Amino acid sequence: MPLSAVARAVEAVLIVAVEPVPTGILAELLELPVDQVEVVCDELIESCHSDNRGFEVVRIAGGLRIQTHPDLAPYVERFANVGVSSRLSAAALETLAVIAYKQPVSRAQVAALRGVNVDGVTRLLEHRGYIIPVGRATGPGQAVLYATTDAFLERLGLDRLDQLPPVEDLLPGPEALAELEEQMRPVGDA
Amino acid sequence: MPLSAVARAVEAVLIVAVEPVPTGILAELLELPVDQVEVVCDELIESCHSDNRGFEVVRIAGGLRIQTHPDLAPYVERFANVGVSSRLSAAALETLAVIAYKQPVSRAQVAALRGVNVDGVTRLLEHRGYIIPVGRATGPGQAVLYATTDAFLERLGLDRLDQLPPVEDLLPGPEALAELEEQMRPVGDA
Amino acid sequence: MVATVSIPAYTGPIEALLHLVSSHQLDIFDIPLADMVDGFVAEIASWETVDLQAVSEFISTAAMLIELKSKRLLPGSGEIEPDEELIGWEERDLLLARLLECQAYAAAADGFALLIEQAAKAIPRTAGLDPDFVVHAPDLLEGVTPDQIAAAFMRATAERPAPVVDLYHVTVDAVTVADAVTEMVRRLPGSGRASFRQLTGHLTSRIEIIVRFLALLELCKQGRVSLDQGHTFGDLEVAWVEGAPTNLAVTGLPTDEYEG
């Protein structure tokens, strides 16, 4: 059965959403009462199953999200591994090293140090379980802070972080880091 | 009509992809010949329309991509706060057009045609990722040659360069020619 | 078939006629244009089939002759050279072609703007992998040691050069033509003939070799050395001119420094 006009709109919004979309926001967008939106969401969820789509719409954390159908995981996983070299690039290794020594640290701080955007690399490192978000900075923007994981230590054959070789700390102090970060803001926020 | 198993797999892969996926990669994932994958892609593209989904699957920049259906742009734009990608000036668009049709081409060649210096504009276009240096001319000076990128195709919503209309079709008609000649008379007689 | 004309002053292809006029071998006033056209029209009538190529060639050339003649007939325009006129036309045609091409690309640009506007209505999905999707990927840290992590950290935090091109930090081999002249004046007299390759064999940078060459050219200009190149791209034979002054007070030398 073809989708209703409202269900199509919900689907389009979920397609571009990166995080689960609360039904309240959908209701606002569609200018409809929430309970009516819930009915539309049910229609959408149902249609994905009846049309045998490769993805499903699920209710999660008070919102809706599109995700791949579980039985297609083998293909998705194979795709995720396409083009992934079996070694970390020099850039990724440097980012990981900075996080290891300066943790907890925000992406913007690492980027300020390395002089390049590190969003893609941190996503990769997080996805592979070498780093993990451990909290948020207190300053404006409340940037996510990252730290290395036990898996990271395990891969390196270490028990504790302080077993990493000592390095001469060439880094400016936290104030200078904050300043660097400040300078980057226009770029990062653009 | 419910999707075939292979079309579902393609759809799942496109759901997690962040840029257009070439059919060659899909063929590798599915362990199928490319021409068979093309048929599956056609099935998927068609199913989105016939099922009246809120998204569509399109061939773009040499690959396949999932994107929201254009008629739902009002909802999606409100949600994602998109549509802010800055416009290109007429000068930038004309320079881009010359490069697109004459590639690979040097700045000097574009400037000679347009009658103005195009250094600033090419820098902008390169910065936006629409053009890229692809080599050097063999003649004296070894000018850098530019060509358009996949990002250019994506921005225009095209799959391949040959989808651009032939430049002969864009030549002005006889009236415009007469008008030009009229404008030029003072120059010729000066 | 070739468009030919037959007038008292000339008989032959019309294109050659235009050449004669533009090169002053024939005066435009000696060409009765009306008769020339009548003659050609009469000739066409005798053809079994009309050769469009020949006819267009005639029309285009005749038009140029008519414009040329009418301009010459007008007072005050006598000083315009016929060949300049023709050059003007050629330039104009090239300019016209370029302007037409520009208009085509302007139309293409309008098309681009339209495509961009349409494409912007469809927004691609870029969410990527489902956040809780577990990828069993190969271990990317295979073989990496803690020392390598430390080294990567040092690399990452090492001071970076400012993104401006700062030439103060660059070691510059400044070489001047004057220095090279001095060297040659010391070395060449009494050494007989030397090849340019011998003279520059000990040099490592291209700019030093070039400056040495400039110095030799300068000395040659001053008549103090003779240069001889047996064949194209052959080695240059350098010889000090017997009796030429060996003072170093050379004047009028370029003082530019060449930086390698």
XYZ file of C-alpha atoms in Angstrom:
640
model
C 0.000 0.000 0.000
C 1.454 3.364 -0.978
C 2.490 5.560 1.925
C 0.317 8.444 3.058
C 1.634 11.960 2.444
C 2.392 12.467 6.161
C 4.201 9.144 6.503
C 6.353 10.110 3.502
C 7.303 13.368 5.224
C 8.243 11.487 8.408
C 10.319 9.048 6.391
C 12.166 11.884 4.615
C 12.998 13.515 7.942
C 14.292 10.214 9.354
C 16.445 9.734 6.242
C 18.404 12.923 6.956
C 18.392 12.572 10.758
C 21.614 11.470 12.406
C 20.061 10.799 15.801
C 16.652 9.448 16.820
C 13.918 12.055 16.153
C 11.419 12.524 19.033
C 7.786 12.297 17.938
C 7.261 15.720 19.516
C 9.558 17.278 16.947
C 7.807 15.397 14.142
C 4.460 16.718 15.435
C 5.834 20.240 15.332
C 7.151 19.838 11.807
C 3.922 18.339 10.521
C 1.727 20.664 12.587
C -0.259 17.686 13.867
C -1.130 16.469 17.377
C 1.379 13.963 18.777
C -1.103 11.084 19.029
C -1.908 11.478 15.359
C 1.821 11.461 14.572
C 2.138 8.210 16.531
C -0.435 6.639 14.216
C 1.525 7.860 11.196
C 4.724 6.407 12.659
C 3.005 3.049 13.085
C 1.965 3.200 9.447
C 5.569 3.916 8.421
C 7.024 1.159 10.596
C 4.510 -1.308 9.232
C 5.085 -0.290 5.611
C 8.807 -1.048 5.806
C 8.003 -4.611 6.825
C 5.171 -5.189 4.353
C 7.202 -3.693 1.480
C 10.138 -5.883 2.507
C 12.545 -2.897 2.596
C 16.229 -3.262 3.389
C 15.849 -0.998 6.412
C 13.416 -0.663 9.271
C 12.022 2.240 11.251
C 12.280 1.615 14.986
C 11.154 3.412 18.111
C 14.175 4.081 20.246
C 14.924 6.385 23.181
C 11.624 8.241 22.801
C 12.136 8.821 19.111
C 12.270 7.217 15.700
C 15.254 6.029 13.778
C 16.015 4.334 10.483
C 18.403 1.407 10.681
C 19.368 -1.456 8.419
C 17.315 -4.641 8.697
C 19.136 -7.069 11.028
C 19.128 -9.924 8.512
C 21.211 -7.785 6.107
C 23.985 -7.246 8.652
C 26.500 -9.420 6.756
C 26.316 -7.113 3.722
C 26.463 -3.969 5.833
C 29.472 -5.267 7.700
C 31.223 -6.226 4.497
C 30.523 -2.778 3.112
C 31.825 -1.138 6.298
C 35.074 -3.001 5.787
C 35.464 -2.078 2.125
C 38.455 0.132 1.626
C 39.465 -0.135 5.259
C 43.156 -0.828 5.262
C 44.259 -3.328 7.845
C 46.547 -0.733 9.448
C 45.836 2.641 10.920
C 46.991 5.541 8.767
C 49.729 7.788 10.166
C 47.104 10.486 10.692
C 44.831 8.118 12.629
C 47.728 6.867 14.726
C 48.744 10.423 15.626
C 45.198 11.293 16.622
C 45.018 8.167 18.756
C 48.365 9.039 20.354
C 47.236 12.556 21.221
C 44.060 11.189 22.797
C 46.064 8.566 24.691
C 48.425 11.102 26.214
C 46.059 14.057 26.715
C 42.866 12.253 27.723
C 40.184 13.286 28.390
C 40.303 15.547 25.378
C 37.801 16.974 22.898
C 37.875 16.529 19.143
C 38.343 20.280 18.743
C 41.412 20.195 20.987
C 42.954 17.363 19.011
C 42.091 19.160 15.778
C 43.665 22.364 17.064
C 46.866 20.482 17.799
C 47.018 18.489 14.613
C 45.908 21.387 12.449
C 43.363 19.286 10.611
C 39.792 18.183 11.120
C 39.806 14.866 12.990
C 36.064 14.088 13.050
C 36.300 11.210 10.581
C 39.329 9.713 12.292
C 37.809 9.886 15.784
C 34.636 8.267 14.463
C 36.755 5.440 13.057
C 38.726 5.065 16.307
C 35.520 5.106 18.341
C 33.884 2.619 16.026
C 36.827 0.269 16.372
C 36.592 0.531 20.129
C 39.961 2.199 20.750
C 38.464 5.398 22.165
C 35.207 6.194 23.925
C 33.333 9.349 24.946
C 33.748 9.785 28.691
C 31.917 13.024 29.409
C 31.522 16.592 28.358
C 33.677 19.665 28.799
C 32.280 22.257 31.189
C 32.930 25.235 28.904
C 30.616 26.644 26.251
C 29.552 24.100 23.644
C 30.110 21.266 26.154
C 32.317 19.350 23.761
C 32.388 15.562 24.073
C 35.609 14.374 25.735
C 37.324 11.183 24.603
C 39.551 8.708 26.399
C 41.193 5.466 25.328
C 39.562 2.128 26.162
C 40.724 -1.051 27.822
C 40.756 -2.606 24.358
C 43.367 -0.027 23.348
C 45.617 -0.990 26.292
C 45.041 -4.655 25.588
C 46.111 -4.298 21.932
C 49.306 -2.607 23.027
C 49.964 -5.229 25.655
C 49.751 -2.735 28.524
C 47.994 -2.924 31.874
C 47.791 0.745 32.694
C 48.005 4.018 30.827
C 51.042 5.156 32.796
C 52.978 2.336 31.186
C 53.012 4.333 27.949
C 56.547 5.599 27.305
C 57.084 9.026 28.850
C 57.080 11.829 26.311
C 58.563 15.250 26.545
C 55.500 17.388 26.884
C 55.747 19.946 24.122
C 52.160 20.873 24.561
C 50.990 24.268 25.650
C 48.922 24.301 28.837
C 45.144 23.997 28.987
C 44.642 27.777 28.629
C 46.585 27.824 25.379
C 44.627 24.816 24.200
C 41.394 26.610 24.953
C 42.678 29.555 23.005
C 43.559 27.372 20.035
C 40.117 25.894 20.211
C 38.626 29.377 20.282
C 40.476 30.267 17.108
C 39.075 27.231 15.416
C 35.486 27.865 16.361
C 34.463 29.856 13.277
C 35.680 27.047 11.061
C 34.160 24.300 13.163
C 30.801 26.006 13.470
C 30.537 27.174 9.892
C 5.646 -5.297 -5.010
C 8.000 -6.521 -2.278
C 11.675 -5.988 -2.946
C 13.906 -8.847 -4.050
C 16.503 -10.087 -1.575
C 19.374 -8.504 -3.518
C 17.615 -5.146 -3.847
C 17.078 -5.184 -0.068
C 20.803 -5.733 0.475
C 21.627 -2.820 -1.834
C 19.161 -0.633 0.029
C 20.691 -1.536 3.387
C 24.154 -0.664 2.127
C 22.931 2.682 0.764
C 21.300 3.442 4.131
C 24.687 3.316 5.882
C 26.720 4.879 3.038
C 27.858 8.464 3.415
C 28.619 9.031 -0.241
C 27.465 7.599 -3.571
C 28.339 3.888 -3.818
C 29.695 2.775 -7.213
C 27.917 -0.272 -8.655
C 31.325 -1.954 -8.867
C 31.513 -2.028 -5.069
C 27.942 -3.303 -4.815
C 28.825 -6.068 -7.288
C 31.782 -7.044 -5.107
C 29.646 -7.107 -1.951
C 26.878 -9.127 -3.571
C 29.252 -11.330 -5.564
C 27.256 -10.652 -8.707
C 28.269 -9.382 -12.161
C 27.969 -5.605 -12.517
C 25.312 -5.716 -15.235
C 23.121 -7.846 -12.996
C 23.640 -5.364 -10.156
C 22.551 -2.573 -12.507
C 19.246 -4.399 -13.039
C 18.813 -4.757 -9.277
C 19.528 -1.025 -8.854
C 16.869 -0.225 -11.431
C 14.431 -2.378 -9.457
C 15.280 -0.516 -6.259
C 15.024 2.913 -7.896
C 11.671 1.985 -9.390
C 10.294 0.523 -6.137
C 10.836 3.773 -4.244
C 8.653 5.579 -6.744
C 5.943 2.948 -7.036
C 5.767 2.512 -3.246
C 5.533 6.304 -2.904
C 8.380 6.415 -0.376
C 9.611 9.622 1.197
C 13.073 9.029 -0.246
C 14.448 8.084 -3.619
C 17.442 6.129 -4.835
C 19.329 7.990 -7.566
C 22.348 7.450 -9.736
C 24.692 10.324 -9.023
C 28.394 11.021 -9.533
C 28.985 7.503 -10.782
C 27.280 5.770 -7.861
C 23.995 5.179 -6.067
C 22.660 7.292 -3.269
C 19.612 7.539 -1.054
C 18.193 11.034 -0.793
C 14.944 12.623 0.318
C 12.246 13.061 -2.310
C 12.466 16.628 -3.682
C 8.771 17.365 -3.027
C 9.355 16.903 0.715
C 12.050 19.584 0.779
C 9.907 21.980 2.888
C 9.759 19.497 5.801
C 13.343 18.331 5.500
C 14.752 21.830 5.227
C 12.862 22.926 8.307
C 14.178 19.937 10.202
C 17.757 19.845 9.049
C 18.181 23.593 8.652
C 19.787 22.917 5.294
C 19.688 24.976 2.145
C 22.327 27.306 3.535
C 25.056 26.100 1.213
C 26.236 29.391 -0.180
C 25.337 30.281 -3.710
C 27.901 30.519 -6.450
C 28.214 33.878 -8.186
C 27.483 34.210 -11.900
C 31.215 34.593 -12.532
C 31.975 31.407 -10.583
C 29.247 29.485 -12.401
C 30.496 30.635 -15.816
C 34.063 29.696 -14.981
C 32.804 26.347 -13.704
C 30.891 25.884 -16.969
C 33.990 26.561 -19.073
C 36.038 24.108 -16.985
C 33.281 21.488 -17.086
C 33.073 21.579 -20.881
C 36.750 22.062 -21.739
C 38.436 19.958 -19.058
C 41.292 19.424 -18.534
C 41.943 23.121 -18.971
C 44.366 25.687 -17.565
C 43.441 28.918 -15.779
C 45.052 30.874 -18.607
C 42.851 29.138 -21.165
C 39.725 29.921 -19.158
C 40.889 33.514 -18.678
C 41.580 33.923 -22.408
C 38.052 32.826 -23.177
C 36.296 34.785 -20.457
C 38.440 37.866 -21.017
C 39.082 38.326 -17.298
C 41.481 36.981 -14.702
C 39.962 33.867 -13.130
C 42.583 33.080 -10.451
C 40.362 34.042 -7.511
C 37.360 32.205 -8.873
C 39.294 28.995 -9.595
C 40.720 29.122 -6.073
C 37.188 29.378 -4.699
C 35.944 26.514 -6.881
C 38.896 24.364 -5.863
C 38.304 25.216 -2.198
C 34.669 24.147 -2.548
C 35.864 20.902 -4.057
C 34.135 21.371 -7.406
C 37.375 21.390 -9.392
C 40.747 19.771 -8.828
C 44.181 20.021 -10.440
C 44.656 16.915 -12.550
C 48.072 17.472 -14.086
C 50.179 19.891 -16.036
C 50.167 21.020 -19.641
C 53.097 19.777 -21.702
C 53.847 23.173 -23.270
C 56.134 25.859 -21.896
C 55.224 27.005 -18.401
C 53.579 23.643 -17.659
C 50.312 25.247 -16.584
C 48.224 23.363 -14.012
C 45.197 21.747 -15.639
C 41.849 21.572 -13.871
C 38.940 19.156 -14.121
C 35.612 18.893 -12.329
C 35.104 16.519 -9.374
C 32.464 14.100 -8.167
C 31.382 16.814 -5.716
C 30.580 18.947 -8.754
C 28.408 16.196 -10.208
C 26.724 15.730 -6.829
C 25.997 19.415 -6.461
C 24.357 19.425 -9.896
C 22.587 16.155 -9.266
C 24.261 14.475 -12.237
C 25.514 10.933 -12.618
C 27.997 11.534 -15.428
C 29.549 14.507 -17.204
C 28.030 13.506 -20.534
C 24.619 14.315 -19.082
C 25.448 17.972 -19.545
C 23.807 19.315 -22.711
C 26.210 19.575 -25.679
C 27.669 23.058 -25.766
C 26.655 23.425 -29.438
C 23.033 23.373 -28.273
C 23.755 26.357 -26.072
C 25.151 28.600 -28.803
C 23.001 31.675 -29.267
C 20.725 31.909 -32.315
C 21.189 34.110 -35.416
C 19.497 37.123 -33.797
C 22.046 37.105 -30.990
C 24.801 36.845 -33.570
C 23.478 39.866 -35.453
C 23.202 41.770 -32.188
C 26.775 40.899 -31.237
C 28.022 42.022 -34.619
C 26.139 45.262 -34.169
C 27.795 45.828 -30.794
C 31.182 45.099 -32.276
C 30.999 47.535 -35.144
C 32.585 50.443 -33.244
C 35.491 48.197 -32.302
C 36.106 47.020 -35.848
C 35.935 50.527 -37.253
C 38.015 52.182 -34.586
C 34.728 24.826 -58.744
C 36.408 28.128 -58.022
C 34.708 31.505 -58.108
C 36.455 33.428 -60.862
C 36.088 36.982 -62.048
C 36.887 38.588 -65.330
C 37.426 42.339 -65.417
C 39.739 44.432 -67.603
C 42.446 44.630 -64.945
C 42.359 41.008 -63.845
C 41.054 37.584 -64.695
C 41.235 34.703 -62.265
C 40.057 33.451 -58.867
C 38.362 36.132 -56.762
C 40.404 35.203 -53.708
C 43.624 36.066 -55.518
C 42.049 39.372 -56.501
C 41.542 40.233 -52.847
C 45.165 39.395 -52.205
C 46.302 41.686 -55.020
C 44.278 44.554 -53.593
C 45.447 44.073 -50.034
C 49.086 43.884 -51.131
C 48.787 47.100 -53.183
C 49.455 45.343 -56.484
C 46.084 46.431 -57.738
C 44.134 49.572 -56.901
C 40.638 48.986 -55.621
C 39.521 51.927 -57.814
C 40.515 49.937 -60.889
C 37.954 47.267 -60.113
C 34.466 47.920 -61.447
C 32.595 46.010 -58.780
C 29.180 46.181 -60.437
C 30.607 44.709 -63.661
C 32.427 42.086 -61.653
C 29.206 40.986 -59.969
C 27.251 41.029 -63.232
C 29.938 38.909 -64.804
C 29.807 36.381 -62.001
C 26.023 36.196 -62.071
C 26.201 35.548 -65.800
C 28.749 32.828 -65.130
C 26.504 31.151 -62.566
C 23.716 31.057 -65.125
C 25.974 28.957 -67.347
C 26.607 26.368 -64.611
C 24.746 23.092 -64.775
C 24.533 22.913 -61.001
C 25.081 25.747 -58.582
C 28.227 25.263 -56.510
C 27.301 26.769 -53.145
C 30.877 26.791 -51.939
C 32.036 28.865 -54.884
C 29.042 31.191 -54.632
C 29.539 31.845 -50.910
C 33.217 32.426 -51.474
C 32.364 34.987 -54.131
C 29.764 36.741 -51.989
C 32.030 36.933 -48.959
C 35.008 38.226 -50.923
C 32.938 40.621 -53.000
C 31.406 42.002 -49.792
C 34.870 42.716 -48.426
C 35.854 44.473 -51.662
C 32.692 46.558 -51.606
C 33.213 47.603 -47.993
C 36.842 48.393 -48.731
C 35.980 50.480 -51.750
C 33.159 52.359 -50.058
C 35.440 53.239 -47.185
C 38.139 54.443 -49.554
C 35.573 56.566 -51.352
C 34.577 58.343 -48.141
C 36.611 61.446 -47.345
C 39.112 61.203 -44.496
C 39.474 57.464 -44.509
C 42.134 57.196 -47.203
C 44.892 56.550 -44.743
C 43.530 53.180 -43.695
C 45.742 50.488 -45.129
C 43.780 47.776 -46.945
C 45.699 44.991 -45.248
C 45.087 46.569 -41.870
C 41.437 46.517 -42.763
C 41.619 42.819 -43.470
C 43.487 42.140 -40.281
C 40.778 44.066 -38.465
C 38.157 41.802 -39.985
C 40.026 38.696 -39.032
C 40.437 39.904 -35.464
C 36.814 40.826 -35.393
C 35.798 37.376 -36.540
C 37.922 35.778 -33.848
C 36.487 38.076 -31.215
C 33.002 37.341 -32.465
C 33.633 33.602 -32.219
C 34.944 34.043 -28.696
C 31.944 36.113 -27.639
C 29.593 33.515 -29.058
C 31.410 30.822 -27.101
C 31.168 32.947 -23.956
C 27.439 33.305 -24.471
C 27.166 29.543 -24.769
C 28.993 29.096 -21.470
C 26.863 31.782 -19.837
C 23.828 29.782 -20.937
C 25.491 26.663 -19.522
C 26.054 28.527 -16.240
C 22.341 29.367 -16.097
C 21.656 25.685 -16.627
C 24.075 24.799 -13.813
C 22.275 27.199 -11.458
C 18.979 25.507 -12.304
C 20.404 22.020 -11.776
C 21.935 23.071 -8.464
C 18.613 24.499 -7.334
C 16.785 21.281 -8.203
C 19.472 19.042 -6.709
C 19.399 21.024 -3.441
C 15.815 19.891 -2.883
C 16.943 16.317 -2.356
C 19.120 15.826 0.698
C 21.345 12.762 0.848
C 21.452 10.447 3.830
C 24.774 10.817 5.610
C 24.006 9.265 8.977
C 26.424 6.446 8.300
C 26.479 3.166 10.182
C 23.854 2.486 12.812
C 25.484 3.570 16.060
C 25.171 0.171 17.714
C 26.209 -1.773 14.654
C 29.175 -3.923 15.575
C 31.751 -4.307 12.839
C 34.063 -7.235 13.268
C 36.938 -5.505 11.599
C 40.548 -6.559 11.520
C 42.517 -5.183 14.447
C 43.995 -1.937 13.238
C 46.573 -1.835 16.011
C 48.120 -5.142 14.978
C 51.880 -4.823 15.445
C 51.783 -1.298 16.877
C 54.003 -0.882 19.950
C 53.691 1.611 22.827
C 56.889 3.231 21.555
C 55.252 3.851 18.220
C 52.337 5.523 20.005
C 54.841 7.758 21.825
C 56.594 8.559 18.549
C 53.256 9.385 16.907
C 52.481 11.703 19.811
C 55.792 13.492 19.376
C 55.116 13.856 15.656
C 51.610 15.152 16.295
C 52.702 17.708 18.850
C 55.948 18.772 17.214
C 55.966 22.434 16.408
C 54.478 23.031 13.044
C 55.900 25.568 10.616
C 53.633 28.560 10.251
C 51.368 28.138 7.264
C 52.964 31.133 5.568
C 55.887 30.629 3.223
C 58.611 32.136 5.373
C 61.814 32.452 3.374
C 63.919 33.411 6.382
C 64.133 29.770 7.326
C 65.267 28.712 3.876
C 68.957 28.358 3.205
C 69.604 30.430 0.151
C 72.500 29.861 -2.175
C 72.830 33.423 -3.344
C 74.984 33.571 -6.426
C 75.668 36.675 -8.449
C 76.803 37.116 -12.006
C 79.527 39.471 -10.750
C 80.985 36.693 -8.558
C 80.899 34.307 -11.475
C 82.592 36.846 -13.752
C 85.328 37.291 -11.161
C 85.861 33.563 -10.997
C 86.051 33.248 -14.777
C 88.494 36.148 -15.127
C 90.760 34.435 -12.594
C 90.476 31.036 -14.153
C 90.263 31.364 -17.912
C 93.357 33.367 -19.011
C 96.201 30.958 -19.656
C 94.070 27.842 -19.418
C 93.534 27.540 -23.137
C 90.146 26.287 -24.275
C 87.716 24.863 -21.808
C 84.296 23.372 -22.313
C 81.295 24.759 -20.465
C 80.838 21.338 -18.926
C 84.348 21.394 -17.532
C 83.767 24.869 -16.113
C 80.553 23.879 -14.373
C 81.312 20.262 -13.520
C 81.869 21.014 -9.845
C 78.589 22.892 -9.431
C 75.608 21.177 -7.908
C 72.663 23.502 -8.281
C 71.065 24.428 -11.537
C 70.947 28.109 -10.635
C 74.743 28.224 -10.173
C 75.209 26.748 -13.640
C 72.794 29.235 -15.146
C 74.554 32.148 -13.456
C 77.897 30.846 -14.778
C 76.396 30.838 -18.247
C 75.165 34.425 -17.825
C 78.671 35.432 -16.709
C 80.199 33.897 -19.840
C 77.664 35.690 -22.021
C 78.611 38.919 -20.289
C 82.356 38.335 -20.890
C 81.632 37.420 -24.489
C 79.726 40.692 -24.880
C 82.759 42.518 -23.488
C 84.943 40.729 -26.055
C 87.025 38.955 -23.403
C 85.988 35.377 -24.172
C 84.947 33.633 -27.350
C 82.155 31.131 -27.285
C 81.796 28.411 -29.835
C 79.167 25.751 -30.079
C 79.959 23.082 -32.650
C 76.391 21.920 -33.161
C 73.004 22.512 -31.687
C 72.892 21.381 -28.035
C 76.591 20.552 -28.306
C 78.985 21.462 -25.534
C 80.028 25.100 -25.476
C 83.754 25.777 -26.114
C 85.014 28.683 -24.062
C 88.331 30.417 -24.815
C 89.912 33.524 -23.349
C 90.592 36.125 -26.026
C 94.347 36.637 -26.215
C 95.317 40.035 -24.794
C 91.911 40.875 -23.328
C 92.049 42.875 -20.082
C 92.090 40.741 -16.945
C 91.071 43.489 -14.545
C 88.118 42.708 -12.309
C 86.671 46.218 -12.363
C 83.825 45.226 -14.580
C 81.139 47.797 -15.068
C 77.542 47.642 -16.095
C 77.073 44.165 -14.703
C 73.673 43.134 -13.546
C 73.786 43.075 -9.762
C 70.761 40.839 -9.303
C 71.199 38.007 -6.917
C 69.922 34.680 -8.085
C 68.523 32.525 -5.340
C 68.569 28.802 -5.596
